[in-house]
Amino acid sequence: MSDDTCIRLLGISGSPRKKSTDYVVNEALRYAQEKYGAEVEYFSASGQNMKFCIHCDYCVRKKEGCIHKDDLVELYDKMLWADAWIIGTPVYQGTLSAQTKTIMDRCRAVVARDPKAFMNKVGAAAAVGGDRIGGQEPAIQTILNFYVISEMIPVAGGSFGSNLGGTFWSKDKGAEGVAEDSEGIRSLHRTVNKMMKTAMAMKTLK
């Protein structure tokens, strides 16, 4: 694949641990790299210093990024570099993790500086729950809504096997649990297929 058509894919794990969500996001990157020749980058919330958005409007007034100079500065650069993102989150209390929400909230600093910064980038999502039906789809919907607000193009794997995105049941067994979830892996691969094909189509339009 030429440099002009190679898709740059960013995987983001919004888990404070490097277990099941870490495995899922890295599986998405591996699959995209192997099948589509994607150039990949990865960011994990685990061990990172990430402060909450405090709605101080520094980013709006100054248009110089966020008032917090923490580990998310590195992620901003990767977000701008990428043609497509896949965000993975563990399910906490029926929705996404605080770390995932913090990452999305803090993107306000990027679009305050340039409202079109993320425009037409392609976004997909995956969620991991300890129960088969434990909030995965509400968590994914929140991520897809974030993409819409950011003027990105949200994608999912579609009917009959994926629906909103990669949906996993870990059985509280960490990476081993999601690796054994064949339906979850299938939903993820279907989602990555749609994401990559959409990103490639968008790149031809530029």
GROMACS .gro file of C-alpha atoms in nm:
model
  206
    1MET     CA    1   0.000   0.000   0.000
    2SER     CA    2   0.145   0.339  -0.097
    3ASP     CA    3   0.202   0.619   0.153
    4ASP     CA    4  -0.083   0.810  -0.013
    5THR     CA    5  -0.337   0.537   0.064
    6CYS     CA    6  -0.193   0.391   0.386
    7ILE     CA    7  -0.434   0.452   0.673
    8ARG     CA    8  -0.294   0.584   0.998
    9LEU     CA    9  -0.490   0.423   1.281
   10LEU     CA   10  -0.486   0.525   1.646
   11GLY     CA   11  -0.600   0.283   1.914
   12ILE     CA   12  -0.697   0.425   2.253
   13SER     CA   13  -0.756   0.213   2.562
   14GLY     CA   14  -0.954   0.399   2.825
   15SER     CA   15  -0.886   0.144   3.097
   16PRO     CA   16  -0.675   0.213   3.408
   17ARG     CA   17  -0.542  -0.143   3.372
   18LYS     CA   18  -0.363  -0.327   3.094
   19LYS     CA   19  -0.588  -0.628   3.077
   20SER     CA   20  -0.899  -0.697   2.868
   21THR     CA   21  -0.950  -0.354   2.705
   22ASP     CA   22  -0.579  -0.329   2.631
   23TYR     CA   23  -0.602  -0.668   2.457
   24VAL     CA   24  -0.907  -0.568   2.253
   25VAL     CA   25  -0.762  -0.240   2.125
   26ASN     CA   26  -0.432  -0.402   2.038
   27GLU     CA   27  -0.616  -0.683   1.858
   28ALA     CA   28  -0.793  -0.418   1.648
   29LEU     CA   29  -0.457  -0.261   1.561
   30ARG     CA   30  -0.300  -0.598   1.483
   31TYR     CA   31  -0.588  -0.695   1.257
   32ALA     CA   32  -0.587  -0.361   1.072
   33GLN     CA   33  -0.212  -0.377   1.026
   34GLU     CA   34  -0.215  -0.737   0.903
   35LYS     CA   35  -0.518  -0.713   0.671
   36TYR     CA   36  -0.495  -0.353   0.549
   37GLY     CA   37  -0.133  -0.251   0.603
   38ALA     CA   38  -0.237   0.023   0.845
   39GLU     CA   39   0.024   0.233   1.020
   40VAL     CA   40  -0.070   0.218   1.387
   41GLU     CA   41  -0.019   0.406   1.713
   42TYR     CA   42  -0.144   0.314   2.058
   43PHE     CA   43  -0.231   0.507   2.374
   44SER     CA   44  -0.327   0.351   2.705
   45ALA     CA   45  -0.481   0.543   2.993
   46SER     CA   46  -0.309   0.302   3.232
   47GLY     CA   47  -0.053   0.478   3.446
   48GLN     CA   48  -0.109   0.814   3.279
   49ASN     CA   49  -0.138   1.148   3.453
   50MET     CA   50  -0.470   1.278   3.319
   51LYS     CA   51  -0.655   1.563   3.483
   52PHE     CA   52  -1.028   1.618   3.446
   53CYS     CA   53  -1.161   1.897   3.227
   54ILE     CA   54  -1.261   2.176   3.466
   55HIS     CA   55  -1.442   2.390   3.207
   56CYS     CA   56  -1.215   2.685   3.281
   57ASP     CA   57  -1.238   2.797   2.915
   58TYR     CA   58  -0.863   2.855   2.897
   59CYS     CA   59  -0.863   2.662   2.569
   60VAL     CA   60  -1.142   2.880   2.426
   61ARG     CA   61  -0.987   3.209   2.535
   62LYS     CA   62  -0.625   3.134   2.449
   63LYS     CA   63  -0.664   2.886   2.161
   64GLU     CA   64  -0.333   2.737   2.273
   65GLY     CA   65  -0.449   2.397   2.394
   66CYS     CA   66  -0.540   2.286   2.744
   67ILE     CA   67  -0.445   2.453   3.071
   68HIS     CA   68  -0.341   2.109   3.198
   69LYS     CA   69   0.006   2.008   3.079
   70ASP     CA   70  -0.015   1.638   3.150
   71ASP     CA   71   0.017   1.309   2.960
   72LEU     CA   72  -0.275   1.386   2.730
   73VAL     CA   73  -0.056   1.631   2.537
   74GLU     CA   74   0.110   1.328   2.375
   75LEU     CA   75  -0.230   1.187   2.281
   76TYR     CA   76  -0.341   1.511   2.113
   77ASP     CA   77  -0.055   1.480   1.865
   78LYS     CA   78  -0.151   1.119   1.786
   79MET     CA   79  -0.516   1.215   1.738
   80LEU     CA   80  -0.421   1.477   1.481
   81TRP     CA   81  -0.183   1.238   1.306
   82ALA     CA   82  -0.440   0.960   1.263
   83ASP     CA   83  -0.692   0.912   0.983
   84ALA     CA   84  -0.904   0.685   1.203
   85TRP     CA   85  -0.942   0.604   1.573
   86ILE     CA   86  -1.075   0.312   1.767
   87ILE     CA   87  -1.152   0.381   2.132
   88GLY     CA   88  -1.196   0.091   2.370
   89THR     CA   89  -1.345   0.120   2.717
   90PRO     CA   90  -1.422  -0.112   3.005
   91VAL     CA   91  -1.781  -0.095   3.128
   92TYR     CA   92  -1.814   0.076   3.466
   93GLN     CA   93  -2.160   0.113   3.619
   94GLY     CA   94  -2.329   0.041   3.287
   95THR     CA   95  -2.130   0.290   3.080
   96LEU     CA   96  -1.776   0.393   2.995
   97SER     CA   97  -1.485   0.443   3.235
   98ALA     CA   98  -1.391   0.778   3.390
   99GLN     CA   99  -1.061   0.761   3.204
  100THR     CA  100  -1.234   0.725   2.867
  101LYS     CA  101  -1.466   1.014   2.947
  102THR     CA  102  -1.173   1.230   3.056
  103ILE     CA  103  -0.994   1.167   2.726
  104MET     CA  104  -1.304   1.270   2.530
  105ASP     CA  105  -1.378   1.574   2.749
  106ARG     CA  106  -1.023   1.701   2.717
  107CYS     CA  107  -1.048   1.699   2.336
  108ARG     CA  108  -1.232   2.028   2.376
  109ALA     CA  109  -0.890   2.192   2.394
  110VAL     CA  110  -0.800   2.065   2.047
  111VAL     CA  111  -1.120   2.174   1.873
  112ALA     CA  112  -1.119   2.509   2.057
  113ARG     CA  113  -0.791   2.581   1.881
  114ASP     CA  114  -0.915   2.443   1.547
  115PRO     CA  115  -1.286   2.352   1.519
  116LYS     CA  116  -1.214   2.132   1.214
  117ALA     CA  117  -0.920   1.947   1.372
  118PHE     CA  118  -1.097   1.609   1.374
  119MET     CA  119  -1.332   1.669   1.083
  120ASN     CA  120  -1.388   1.360   0.863
  121LYS     CA  121  -1.161   1.134   1.064
  122VAL     CA  122  -1.326   0.795   1.105
  123GLY     CA  123  -1.411   0.663   1.451
  124ALA     CA  124  -1.505   0.321   1.586
  125ALA     CA  125  -1.552   0.184   1.936
  126ALA     CA  126  -1.532  -0.128   2.149
  127ALA     CA  127  -1.646  -0.204   2.503
  128VAL     CA  128  -1.567  -0.482   2.748
  129GLY     CA  129  -1.802  -0.593   3.024
  130GLY     CA  130  -1.773  -0.852   3.297
  131ASP     CA  131  -2.128  -0.959   3.205
  132ARG     CA  132  -2.247  -1.049   2.855
  133ILE     CA  133  -2.508  -0.772   2.875
  134GLY     CA  134  -2.370  -0.518   3.116
  135GLY     CA  135  -2.363  -0.178   2.946
  136GLN     CA  136  -2.141  -0.237   2.644
  137GLU     CA  137  -2.377  -0.076   2.395
  138PRO     CA  138  -2.454   0.237   2.604
  139ALA     CA  139  -2.077   0.280   2.648
  140ILE     CA  140  -2.018   0.246   2.274
  141GLN     CA  141  -2.305   0.487   2.198
  142THR     CA  142  -2.139   0.752   2.415
  143ILE     CA  143  -1.817   0.718   2.217
  144LEU     CA  144  -2.003   0.732   1.885
  145ASN     CA  145  -2.187   1.046   2.004
  146PHE     CA  146  -1.848   1.202   2.081
  147TYR     CA  147  -1.739   1.135   1.724
  148VAL     CA  148  -2.053   1.301   1.588
  149ILE     CA  149  -1.997   1.611   1.801
  150SER     CA  150  -1.633   1.623   1.687
  151GLU     CA  151  -1.745   1.618   1.319
  152MET     CA  152  -1.589   1.276   1.273
  153ILE     CA  153  -1.750   0.986   1.087
  154PRO     CA  154  -1.870   0.719   1.332
  155VAL     CA  155  -1.881   0.363   1.204
  156ALA     CA  156  -1.984   0.023   1.335
  157GLY     CA  157  -1.976  -0.332   1.208
  158GLY     CA  158  -2.343  -0.336   1.109
  159SER     CA  159  -2.628  -0.580   1.148
  160PHE     CA  160  -2.598  -0.954   1.206
  161GLY     CA  161  -2.286  -0.975   1.416
  162SER     CA  162  -2.158  -0.637   1.526
  163ASN     CA  163  -2.428  -0.370   1.546
  164LEU     CA  164  -2.271  -0.068   1.720
  165GLY     CA  165  -1.913  -0.192   1.754
  166GLY     CA  166  -1.687  -0.445   1.918
  167THR     CA  167  -1.878  -0.590   2.213
  168PHE     CA  168  -1.695  -0.818   2.455
  169TRP     CA  169  -1.767  -1.037   2.755
  170SER     CA  170  -1.456  -1.086   2.966
  171LYS     CA  171  -1.619  -1.299   3.238
  172ASP     CA  172  -1.389  -1.099   3.465
  173LYS     CA  173  -1.095  -1.304   3.336
  174GLY     CA  174  -0.900  -1.015   3.185
  175ALA     CA  175  -0.722  -1.061   2.853
  176GLU     CA  176  -0.776  -1.435   2.866
  177GLY     CA  177  -1.151  -1.383   2.888
  178VAL     CA  178  -1.181  -1.156   2.585
  179ALA     CA  179  -0.940  -1.370   2.381
  180GLU     CA  180  -1.182  -1.660   2.436
  181ASP     CA  181  -1.488  -1.455   2.334
  182SER     CA  182  -1.516  -1.558   1.968
  183GLU     CA  183  -1.833  -1.352   1.916
  184GLY     CA  184  -1.661  -1.046   2.057
  185ILE     CA  185  -1.360  -1.095   1.829
  186ARG     CA  186  -1.592  -1.135   1.531
  187SER     CA  187  -1.775  -0.814   1.618
  188LEU     CA  188  -1.444  -0.631   1.650
  189HIS     CA  189  -1.309  -0.753   1.317
  190ARG     CA  190  -1.633  -0.657   1.140
  191THR     CA  191  -1.608  -0.312   1.294
  192VAL     CA  192  -1.244  -0.272   1.193
  193ASN     CA  193  -1.330  -0.380   0.837
  194LYS     CA  194  -1.593  -0.107   0.812
  195MET     CA  195  -1.367   0.151   0.975
  196MET     CA  196  -1.075   0.081   0.743
  197LYS     CA  197  -1.286   0.072   0.426
  198THR     CA  198  -1.451   0.399   0.523
  199ALA     CA  199  -1.116   0.561   0.604
  200MET     CA  200  -0.974   0.448   0.269
  201ALA     CA  201  -1.277   0.587   0.088
  202MET     CA  202  -1.240   0.920   0.268
  203LYS     CA  203  -0.872   0.937   0.180
  204THR     CA  204  -0.948   0.907  -0.191
  205LEU     CA  205  -1.172   1.213  -0.163
  206LYS     CA  206  -0.899   1.439  -0.025
   0.00000   0.00000   0.00000
